[in-house]
Short mmCIF file of N, CA, C and O in Angstrom, two decimals:
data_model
loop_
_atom_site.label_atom_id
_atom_site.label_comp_id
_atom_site.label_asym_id
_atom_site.label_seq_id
_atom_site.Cartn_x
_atom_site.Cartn_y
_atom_site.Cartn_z
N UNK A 1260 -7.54 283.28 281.84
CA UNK A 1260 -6.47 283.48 280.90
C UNK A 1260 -5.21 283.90 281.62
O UNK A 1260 -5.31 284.47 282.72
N UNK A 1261 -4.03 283.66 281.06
CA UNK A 1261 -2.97 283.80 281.80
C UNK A 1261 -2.38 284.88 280.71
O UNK A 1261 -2.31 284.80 279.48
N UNK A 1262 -1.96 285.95 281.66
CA UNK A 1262 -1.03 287.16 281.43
C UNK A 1262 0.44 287.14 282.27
O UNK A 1262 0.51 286.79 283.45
N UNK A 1263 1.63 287.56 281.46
CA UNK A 1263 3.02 287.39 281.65
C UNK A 1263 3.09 289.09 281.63
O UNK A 1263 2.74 289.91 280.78
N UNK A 1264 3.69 289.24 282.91
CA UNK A 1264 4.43 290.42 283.11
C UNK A 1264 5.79 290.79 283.59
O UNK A 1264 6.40 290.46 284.61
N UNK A 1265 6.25 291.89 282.11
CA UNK A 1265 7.71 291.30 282.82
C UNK A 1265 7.87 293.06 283.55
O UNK A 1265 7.22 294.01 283.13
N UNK A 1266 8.78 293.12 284.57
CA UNK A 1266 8.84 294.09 285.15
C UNK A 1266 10.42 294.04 284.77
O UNK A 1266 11.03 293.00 285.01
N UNK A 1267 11.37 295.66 283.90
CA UNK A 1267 12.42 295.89 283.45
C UNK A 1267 12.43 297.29 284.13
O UNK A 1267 11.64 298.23 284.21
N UNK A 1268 13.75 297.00 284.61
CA UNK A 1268 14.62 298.04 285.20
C UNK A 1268 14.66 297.94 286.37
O UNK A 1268 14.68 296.81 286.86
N UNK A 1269 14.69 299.25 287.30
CA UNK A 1269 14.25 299.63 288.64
C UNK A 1269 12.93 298.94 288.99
O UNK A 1269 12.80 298.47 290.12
N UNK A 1270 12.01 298.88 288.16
CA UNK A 1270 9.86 298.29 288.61
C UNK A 1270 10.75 297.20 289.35
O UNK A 1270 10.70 297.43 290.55
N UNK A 1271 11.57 296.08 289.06
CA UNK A 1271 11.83 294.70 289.36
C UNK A 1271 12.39 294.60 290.60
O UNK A 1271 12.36 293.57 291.28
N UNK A 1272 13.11 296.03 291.05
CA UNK A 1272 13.42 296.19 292.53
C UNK A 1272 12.38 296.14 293.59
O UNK A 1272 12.39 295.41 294.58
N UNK A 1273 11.40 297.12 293.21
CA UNK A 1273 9.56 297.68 293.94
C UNK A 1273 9.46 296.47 293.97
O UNK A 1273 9.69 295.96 295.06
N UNK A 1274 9.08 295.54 292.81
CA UNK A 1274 8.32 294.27 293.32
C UNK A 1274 8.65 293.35 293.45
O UNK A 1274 7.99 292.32 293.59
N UNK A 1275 10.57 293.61 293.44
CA UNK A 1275 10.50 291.91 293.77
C UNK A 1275 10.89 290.77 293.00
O UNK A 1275 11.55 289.75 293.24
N UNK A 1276 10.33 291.19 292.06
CA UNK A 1276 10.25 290.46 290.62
C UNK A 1276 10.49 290.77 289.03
O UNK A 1276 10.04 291.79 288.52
N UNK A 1277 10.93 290.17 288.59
CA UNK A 1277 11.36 290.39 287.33
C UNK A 1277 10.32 289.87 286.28
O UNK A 1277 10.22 290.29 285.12
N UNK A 1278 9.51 288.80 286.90
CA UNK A 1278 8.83 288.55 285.83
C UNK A 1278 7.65 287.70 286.68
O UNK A 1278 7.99 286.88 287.53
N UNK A 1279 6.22 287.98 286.36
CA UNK A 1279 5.50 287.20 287.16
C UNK A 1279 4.09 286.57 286.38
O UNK A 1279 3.91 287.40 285.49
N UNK A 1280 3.09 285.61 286.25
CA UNK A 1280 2.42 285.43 285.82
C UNK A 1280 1.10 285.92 286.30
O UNK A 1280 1.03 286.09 287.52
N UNK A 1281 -0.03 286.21 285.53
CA UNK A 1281 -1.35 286.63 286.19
C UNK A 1281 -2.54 286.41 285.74
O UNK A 1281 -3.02 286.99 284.76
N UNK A 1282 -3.33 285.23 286.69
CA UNK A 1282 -4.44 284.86 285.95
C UNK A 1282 -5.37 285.63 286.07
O UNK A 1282 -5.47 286.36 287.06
N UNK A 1283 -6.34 285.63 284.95
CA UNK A 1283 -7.33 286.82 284.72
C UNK A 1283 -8.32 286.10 284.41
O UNK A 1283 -8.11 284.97 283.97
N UNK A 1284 -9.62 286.58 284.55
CA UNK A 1284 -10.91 285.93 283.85
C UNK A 1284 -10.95 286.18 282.34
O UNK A 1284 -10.68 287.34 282.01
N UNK A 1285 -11.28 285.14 281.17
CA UNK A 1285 -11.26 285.22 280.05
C UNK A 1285 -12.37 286.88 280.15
O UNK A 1285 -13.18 287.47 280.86
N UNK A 1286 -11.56 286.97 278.70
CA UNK A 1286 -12.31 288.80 278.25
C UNK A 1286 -11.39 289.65 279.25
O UNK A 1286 -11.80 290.81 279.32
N UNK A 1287 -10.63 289.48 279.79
CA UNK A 1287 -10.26 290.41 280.63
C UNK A 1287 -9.55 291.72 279.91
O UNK A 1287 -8.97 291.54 278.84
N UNK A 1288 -9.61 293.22 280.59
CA UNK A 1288 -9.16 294.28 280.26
C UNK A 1288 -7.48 294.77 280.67
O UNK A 1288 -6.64 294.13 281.30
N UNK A 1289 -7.38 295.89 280.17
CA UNK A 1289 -6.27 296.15 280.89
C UNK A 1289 -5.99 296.68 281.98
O UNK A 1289 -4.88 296.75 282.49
N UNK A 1290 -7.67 297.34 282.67
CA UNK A 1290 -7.70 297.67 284.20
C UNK A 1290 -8.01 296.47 284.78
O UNK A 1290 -7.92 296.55 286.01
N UNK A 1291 -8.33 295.37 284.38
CA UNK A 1291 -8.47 294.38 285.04
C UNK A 1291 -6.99 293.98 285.27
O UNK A 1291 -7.09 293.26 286.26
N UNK A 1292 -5.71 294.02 284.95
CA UNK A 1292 -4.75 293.48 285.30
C UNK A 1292 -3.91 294.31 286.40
O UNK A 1292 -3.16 293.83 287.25
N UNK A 1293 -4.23 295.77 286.15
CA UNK A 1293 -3.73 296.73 286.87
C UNK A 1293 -4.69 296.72 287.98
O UNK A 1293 -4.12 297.42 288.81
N UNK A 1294 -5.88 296.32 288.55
CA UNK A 1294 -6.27 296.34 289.82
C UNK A 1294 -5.47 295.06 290.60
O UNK A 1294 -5.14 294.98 291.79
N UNK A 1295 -5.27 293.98 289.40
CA UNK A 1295 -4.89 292.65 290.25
C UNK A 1295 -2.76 293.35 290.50
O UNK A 1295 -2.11 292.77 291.37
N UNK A 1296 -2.26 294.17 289.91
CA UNK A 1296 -1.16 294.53 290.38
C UNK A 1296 -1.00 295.23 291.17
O UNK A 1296 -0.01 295.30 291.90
N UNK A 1297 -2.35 296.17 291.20
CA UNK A 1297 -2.50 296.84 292.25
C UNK A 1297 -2.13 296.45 294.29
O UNK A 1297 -1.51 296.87 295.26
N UNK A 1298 -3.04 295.38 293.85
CA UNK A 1298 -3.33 294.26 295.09
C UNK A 1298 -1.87 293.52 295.51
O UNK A 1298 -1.51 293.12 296.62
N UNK A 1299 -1.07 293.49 294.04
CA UNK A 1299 0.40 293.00 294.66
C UNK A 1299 1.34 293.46 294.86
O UNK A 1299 2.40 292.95 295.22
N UNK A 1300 0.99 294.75 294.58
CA UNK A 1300 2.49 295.81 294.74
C UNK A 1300 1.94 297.26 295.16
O UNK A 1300 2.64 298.17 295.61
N UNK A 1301 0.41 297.33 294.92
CA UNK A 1301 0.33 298.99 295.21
C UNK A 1301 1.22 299.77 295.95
O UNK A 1301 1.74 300.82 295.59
N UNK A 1302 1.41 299.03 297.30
CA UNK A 1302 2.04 299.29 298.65
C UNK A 1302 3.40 299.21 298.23
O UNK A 1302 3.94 299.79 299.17
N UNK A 1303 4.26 298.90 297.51
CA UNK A 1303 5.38 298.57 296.93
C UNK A 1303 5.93 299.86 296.05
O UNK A 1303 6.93 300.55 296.29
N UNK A 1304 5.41 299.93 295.44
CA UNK A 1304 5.53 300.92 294.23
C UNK A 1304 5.71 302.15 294.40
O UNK A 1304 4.66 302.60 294.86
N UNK A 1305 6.65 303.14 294.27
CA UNK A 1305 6.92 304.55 294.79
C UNK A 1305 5.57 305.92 293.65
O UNK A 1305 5.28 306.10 292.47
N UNK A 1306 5.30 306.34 294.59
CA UNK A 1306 4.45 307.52 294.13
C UNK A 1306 4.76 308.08 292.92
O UNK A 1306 3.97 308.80 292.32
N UNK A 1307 6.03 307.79 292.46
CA UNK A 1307 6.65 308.47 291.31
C UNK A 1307 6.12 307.50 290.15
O UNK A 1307 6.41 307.65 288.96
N UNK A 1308 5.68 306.94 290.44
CA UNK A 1308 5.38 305.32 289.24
C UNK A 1308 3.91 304.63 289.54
O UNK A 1308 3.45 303.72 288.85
N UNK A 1309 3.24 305.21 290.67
CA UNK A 1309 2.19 304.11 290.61
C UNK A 1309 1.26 305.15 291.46
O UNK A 1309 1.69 305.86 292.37
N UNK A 1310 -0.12 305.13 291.00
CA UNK A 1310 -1.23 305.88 291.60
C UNK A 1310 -2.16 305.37 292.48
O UNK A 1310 -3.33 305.11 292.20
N UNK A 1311 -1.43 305.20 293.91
CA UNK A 1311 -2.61 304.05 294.08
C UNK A 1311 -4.06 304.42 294.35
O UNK A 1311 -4.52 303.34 294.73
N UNK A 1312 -4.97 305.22 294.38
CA UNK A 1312 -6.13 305.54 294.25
C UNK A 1312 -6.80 305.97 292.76
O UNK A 1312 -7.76 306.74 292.70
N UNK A 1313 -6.30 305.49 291.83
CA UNK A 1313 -6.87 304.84 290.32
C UNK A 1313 -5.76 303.96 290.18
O UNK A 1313 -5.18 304.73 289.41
N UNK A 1314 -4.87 302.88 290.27
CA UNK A 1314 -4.51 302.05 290.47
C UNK A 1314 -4.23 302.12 289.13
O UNK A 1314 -4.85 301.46 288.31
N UNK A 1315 -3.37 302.84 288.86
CA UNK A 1315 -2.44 302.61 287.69
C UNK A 1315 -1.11 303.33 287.77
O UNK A 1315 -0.77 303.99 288.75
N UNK A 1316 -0.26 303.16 286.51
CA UNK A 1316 0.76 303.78 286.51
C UNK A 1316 0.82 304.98 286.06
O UNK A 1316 -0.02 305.50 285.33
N UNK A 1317 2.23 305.67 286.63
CA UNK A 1317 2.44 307.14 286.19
C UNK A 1317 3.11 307.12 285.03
O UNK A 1317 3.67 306.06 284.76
N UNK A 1318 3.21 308.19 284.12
CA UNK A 1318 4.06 308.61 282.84
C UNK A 1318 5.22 309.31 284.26
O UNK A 1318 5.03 310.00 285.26
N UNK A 1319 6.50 308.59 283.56
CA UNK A 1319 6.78 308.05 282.54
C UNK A 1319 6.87 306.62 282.40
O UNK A 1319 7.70 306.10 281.66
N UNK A 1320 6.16 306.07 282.99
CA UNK A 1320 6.21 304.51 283.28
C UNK A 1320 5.69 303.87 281.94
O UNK A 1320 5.12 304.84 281.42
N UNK A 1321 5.57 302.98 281.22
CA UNK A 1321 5.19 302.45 279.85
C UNK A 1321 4.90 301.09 280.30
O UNK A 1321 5.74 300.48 280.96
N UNK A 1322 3.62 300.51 279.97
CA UNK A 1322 3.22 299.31 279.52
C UNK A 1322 3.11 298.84 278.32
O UNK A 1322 2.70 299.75 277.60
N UNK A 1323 3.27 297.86 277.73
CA UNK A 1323 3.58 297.68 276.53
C UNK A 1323 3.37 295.96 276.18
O UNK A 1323 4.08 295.03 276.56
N UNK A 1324 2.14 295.92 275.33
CA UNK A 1324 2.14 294.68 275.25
C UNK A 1324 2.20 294.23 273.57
O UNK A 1324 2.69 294.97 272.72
N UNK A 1325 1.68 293.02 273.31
CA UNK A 1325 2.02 292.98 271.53
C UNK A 1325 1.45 293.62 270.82
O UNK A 1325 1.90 293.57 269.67
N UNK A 1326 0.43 294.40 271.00
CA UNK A 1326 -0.28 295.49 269.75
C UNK A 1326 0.02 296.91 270.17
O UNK A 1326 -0.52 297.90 269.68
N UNK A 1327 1.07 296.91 271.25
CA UNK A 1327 1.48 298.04 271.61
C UNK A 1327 1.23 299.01 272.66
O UNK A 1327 0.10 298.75 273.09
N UNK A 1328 1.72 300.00 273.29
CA UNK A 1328 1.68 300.63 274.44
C UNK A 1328 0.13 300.11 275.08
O UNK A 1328 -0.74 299.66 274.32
N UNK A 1329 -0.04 300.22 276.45
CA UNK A 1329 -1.02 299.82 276.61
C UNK A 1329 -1.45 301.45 277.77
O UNK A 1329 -0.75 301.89 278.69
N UNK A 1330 -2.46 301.85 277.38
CA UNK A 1330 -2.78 302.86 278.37
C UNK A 1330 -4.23 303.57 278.86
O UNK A 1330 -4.29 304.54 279.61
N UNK A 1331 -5.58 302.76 278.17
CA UNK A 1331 -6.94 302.78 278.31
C UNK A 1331 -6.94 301.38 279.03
O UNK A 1331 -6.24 300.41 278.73
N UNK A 1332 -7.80 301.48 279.96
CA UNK A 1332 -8.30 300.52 281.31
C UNK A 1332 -9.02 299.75 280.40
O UNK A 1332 -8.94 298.55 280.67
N UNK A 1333 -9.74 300.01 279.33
CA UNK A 1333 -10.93 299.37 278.82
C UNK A 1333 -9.98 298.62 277.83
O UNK A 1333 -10.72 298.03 277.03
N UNK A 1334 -8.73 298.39 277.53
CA UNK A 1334 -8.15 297.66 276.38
C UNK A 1334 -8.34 296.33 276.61
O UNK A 1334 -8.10 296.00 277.77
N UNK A 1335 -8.70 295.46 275.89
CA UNK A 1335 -8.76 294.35 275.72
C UNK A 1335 -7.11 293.19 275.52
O UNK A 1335 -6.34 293.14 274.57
N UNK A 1336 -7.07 292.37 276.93
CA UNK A 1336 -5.54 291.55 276.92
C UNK A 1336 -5.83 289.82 275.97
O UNK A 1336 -6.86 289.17 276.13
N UNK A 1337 -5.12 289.56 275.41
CA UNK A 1337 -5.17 288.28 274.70
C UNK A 1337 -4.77 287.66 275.79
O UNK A 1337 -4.11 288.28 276.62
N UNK A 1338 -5.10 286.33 275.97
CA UNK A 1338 -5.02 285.13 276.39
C UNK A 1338 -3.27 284.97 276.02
O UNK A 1338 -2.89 284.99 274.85
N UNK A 1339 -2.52 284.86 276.91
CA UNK A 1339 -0.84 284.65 276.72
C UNK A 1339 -0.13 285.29 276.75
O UNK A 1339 1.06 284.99 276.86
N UNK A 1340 -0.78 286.97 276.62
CA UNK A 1340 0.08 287.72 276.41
C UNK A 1340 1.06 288.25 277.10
O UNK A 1340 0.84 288.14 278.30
N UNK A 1341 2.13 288.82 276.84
CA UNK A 1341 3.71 289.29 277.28
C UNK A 1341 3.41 290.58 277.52
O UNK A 1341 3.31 291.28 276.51
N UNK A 1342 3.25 291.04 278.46
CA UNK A 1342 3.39 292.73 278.58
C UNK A 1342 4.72 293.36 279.36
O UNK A 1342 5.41 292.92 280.28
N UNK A 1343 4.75 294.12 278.87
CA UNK A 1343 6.69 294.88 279.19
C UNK A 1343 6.15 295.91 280.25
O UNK A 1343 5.13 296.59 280.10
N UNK A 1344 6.72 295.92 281.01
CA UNK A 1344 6.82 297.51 282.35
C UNK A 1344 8.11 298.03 282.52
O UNK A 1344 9.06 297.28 282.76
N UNK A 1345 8.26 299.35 282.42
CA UNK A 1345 8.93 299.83 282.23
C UNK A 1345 9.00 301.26 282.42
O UNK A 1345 8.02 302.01 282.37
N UNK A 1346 10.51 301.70 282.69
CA UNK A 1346 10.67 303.39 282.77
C UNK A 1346 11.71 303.71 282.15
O UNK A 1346 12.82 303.46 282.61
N UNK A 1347 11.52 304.37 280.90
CA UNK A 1347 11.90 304.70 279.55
C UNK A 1347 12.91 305.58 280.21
O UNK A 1347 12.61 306.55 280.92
N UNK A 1348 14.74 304.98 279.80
CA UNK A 1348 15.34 306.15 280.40
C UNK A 1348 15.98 307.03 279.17
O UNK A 1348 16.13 306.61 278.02
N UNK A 1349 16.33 308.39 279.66
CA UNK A 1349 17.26 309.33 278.33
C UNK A 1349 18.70 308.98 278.59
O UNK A 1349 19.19 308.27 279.47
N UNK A 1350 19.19 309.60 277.71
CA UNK A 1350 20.67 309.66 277.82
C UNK A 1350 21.11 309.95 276.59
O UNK A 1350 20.39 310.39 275.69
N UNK A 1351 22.15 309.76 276.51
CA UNK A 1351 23.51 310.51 275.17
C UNK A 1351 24.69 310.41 275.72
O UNK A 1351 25.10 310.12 276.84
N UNK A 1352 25.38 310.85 274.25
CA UNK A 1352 26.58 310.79 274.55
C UNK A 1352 27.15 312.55 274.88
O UNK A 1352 26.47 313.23 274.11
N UNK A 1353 27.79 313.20 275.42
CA UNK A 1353 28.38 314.21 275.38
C UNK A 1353 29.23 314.88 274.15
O UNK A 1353 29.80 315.96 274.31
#
């Protein structure tokens, strides 16, 4: 199954990329996509955003796919799906 990841903001500097595709074995999870990002950016990715010895991301980093935030390894990815990466910034006005 093919998974679309788009990497927004600063992530797109770390890897490179703004947007990349990732084939997965049908049934695949959501630690199944984060070991295969692991493998393409672990080394990439600043400590502030990425764990590489459980091979996932840090808060405040957000994954986010169509049924919403994604943050249990065991979640189940649809076949096509669009997932968002991201680091949620603050701000205001004065």
């Amino acid at each position: 199954m093919k998974i679309t990841v788009n990497f927004l903001g600063t992530l797109s500097r770390y890897t490179g990329a703004e947007s990349i595709e990732v084939k997965l074995k049908d049934g695949a999870r959501f630690g199944d996509l984060l070991d295969e990002l692991n493998k393409r950016y672990g080394k990439k990715l600043p400590p502030k955003c990425w764990n590489k010895e459980k091979a996932e991301f840090i808060k405040p980093v957000s994954a986010i796919g169509s049924a919403g935030d994604l943050e249990a390894r065991e979640t189940p990815l649809a076949a096509n799906e669009e997932i968002h990466i991201l680091i949620p910034i603050s701000g205001g006005t004065a």
